[in-house]
Amino acid sequence: MTANKVIPLNAVPEAETETNVAEAGASSRPILQVEGVDKVYGNGTVALKGAGLTVKQGEFVSLLGPSGCGKSTLLRIMAGLGEVTTGTVKWWEQDYDVVGSKGRKLAFVFQNATLMPWARVRKNVRLPLDLEHVSSSESEKKVDDALEMVGLKGFDESFPRELSGGMQMRASIARAMVTEPDLLLMDEPFGALDEMTRNKLNDDVLKLRKENGWTIVFVTHSVYEAVYLSSRVVVMAARPGRIVDDIKIDKPYPRSPDFRISTEFAGYCRQVSQALERASGMGESKEDC
Amino acid sequence: MSTPLIRNERFVQIAAPLLVGVLVLLLWQISVMAFDVPKYLVPSPVDIAESLVKDFSSLFGALLMTLKVTFLAFVIAVVAGVAASLLFVQSKWIEVSLFPYAVLMQVTPVVAIAPLIIIWVDDTTWALTICAVIVAIFPIISNTTLGLRSVDPNLLSMFRMYRTSRWQELVRLRIPGALPYFFGGLRISSGLALIGAVVAEFVAGTGGAKAGLAYMILQSGYNLQIPKMFAALILITLTGIILFAAMVWMSDRALRNWHESALKVEH
Ligand SMILES: Nc1ncnc2c1ncn2[C@@H]1O[C@H](COP(=O)(O)OP(=O)(O)O)[C@@H](O)[C@H]1O
Ligand SMILES: [Mg+2]
């Protein structure tokens, strides 16, 4: 994957200035680079204008912004689920289309657990492996490991509707895990859950990230969640959707719930909130978000 | 387990309508007797029961004939309807081009085209079957098509991310998701197959060895055998109810693990 290094000149400075963001030991190699991306939907909505973002291996990047600012759009583009109108997306420093979908090892976690209601948990979690025609002996082992890691051991024969919202989300995370992705994209994964469950799952995500060495892009509308989880918080503004701020959270992992009640945490939250407020004021329309 | 029967939901569900039925029959019997209504105007329930027993052999033969047409039509409607739906979801173009004709078939009254079909198709059984198929197929097509299209867009995105073939997408995602819609169509269609069979037979007026229940009704009407007419009517109704119940049972069994329609909700 080292051949074919095509880095446009204007991307070089950015790539060089952002080391030490991720935790110690994380390489600074960019997994994903979004450069000057515009996205105009068929109905004329300009969802993104000049969006640029580099995600490096080992980073935990949160996307934060008022609703409708294009967070999901950006994430879908990162996943190769939507065409860009202009701009480029690179995967391991190669053009996205050149790499092809087969070369991109990524997984997506949606806001809803998005499980197949007719299939048992085991079958749901195994789905990506089935779709990739992985042999069943190999996939069974991976599924067992994933279920154990997310704390769903013993629920493999349940149907999704027999699980609580938090457990369904765990199954959804297990499903994302089984393919051992280089990059995990999560779109407001815990937005629909109560705060207790959400906090618990946040800690679990951090733990799983450490164990599996995940690089994560995480969309959220919660300032606290963003600060608690991320090594970087990227703030977006709406109309047109663009990136307006990029805040490092210089707190080493592992992070414990103590971090949530520290003054350091409060300081970051204030900083991010202010950035978010500025971003909300930047929109061309005057409505309050 | 010591709950009184009246609090048992299942018991009430069966007992309540049964009670109403018995009361209506009683009232019917009493009124007919009290006002001395002649048999050829309104037969009493007892008269009808007598006729059921007395004319059993001719009625039963007719029932078999009607059942044959109904089942044949139902099976063809299901197979052809599902095939059409699968074709429709392959491309919007196919659906846009063909769906109007499915609607056309649905809105054309079967009594209006039955004579034509009976002229064109020599074999009466097949002629009747074709009429019944025309009546029964539309709910299957429209429901199944709707179901095959109603996929969770996020799940679809996921399948696309794992570069799934259309075949896999169909088998793993669209078909299982369409089952509740399909079974909904099945319930309606089973009844329509029976109605189609009976209506077509009315139009055809086939007698002799191939006479079905509709012919029994026609003939009993001419002969003023009104109790027999009612008996035939009862057989048709019973068939419809049994068909419907069978469909409900099937769909409950198929969906009981996951779909809202088949779940036992505890309050
Ligand atoms: N499929 C689509 N077609 C047209 N407009 C869309 C579509 N998806 C999103 N949009 C519009 O694009 C903008 C950004 O949407 P989205 O990315 O979902 O924002 P966010 O996730 O930040 O709430 C919104 O104005 C939304 O209405
Ligand atoms: Mg969104």
Coordinates of C-alpha atoms and ligand atoms in Angstrom, one line a residue, chain A residues 41-43 45-47 65-74 187-188 219, ligand 1:
Chain A
Y41 CA -27.9 16.8 -3.5
G42 CA -30.2 16.3 -6.5
N43 CA -32.7 18.7 -5.1
T45 CA -29.3 21.3 -1.3
V46 CA -25.7 22.2 -0.8
A47 CA -24.9 19.8 2.0
G65 CA -22.3 20.6 14.7
P66 CA -25.8 21.9 14.5
S67 CA -28.3 19.5 12.9
G68 CA -28.4 19.6 9.2
C69 CA -24.8 20.8 8.8
G70 CA -23.8 17.8 6.8
K71 CA -22.2 15.5 9.4
S72 CA -24.0 12.4 8.1
T73 CA -23.3 13.4 4.5
L74 CA -19.6 13.7 5.3
D187 CA -23.2 8.3 13.1
E188 CA -24.7 9.4 16.4
V219 CA -20.7 12.0 14.8
Ligands
LIG1 N1 -30.7 12.3 0.4 C1 -30.8 13.7 0.5 N2 -31.4 14.4 -0.4 C2 -31.5 15.8 -0.3 N3 -31.0 16.5 0.7 C3 -30.4 15.8 1.7 C4 -30.3 14.4 1.7 N4 -29.6 14.0 2.8 C5 -29.4 15.1 3.5 N5 -29.9 16.2 2.9 C6 -29.8 17.6 3.3 O1 -28.4 17.9 3.4 C7 -28.2 18.6 4.6 C8 -27.2 17.9 5.5 O2 -27.8 16.7 6.0 P1 -27.1 15.7 7.0 O3 -25.8 15.4 6.4 O4 -28.1 14.6 7.3 O5 -26.9 16.6 8.3 P2 -26.6 16.2 9.8 O6 -26.2 14.8 9.8 O7 -25.5 17.1 10.2 O8 -27.8 16.5 10.6 C9 -29.5 18.9 5.2 O9 -30.0 20.2 4.8 C10 -30.4 17.8 4.7 O10 -31.7 18.2 4.6

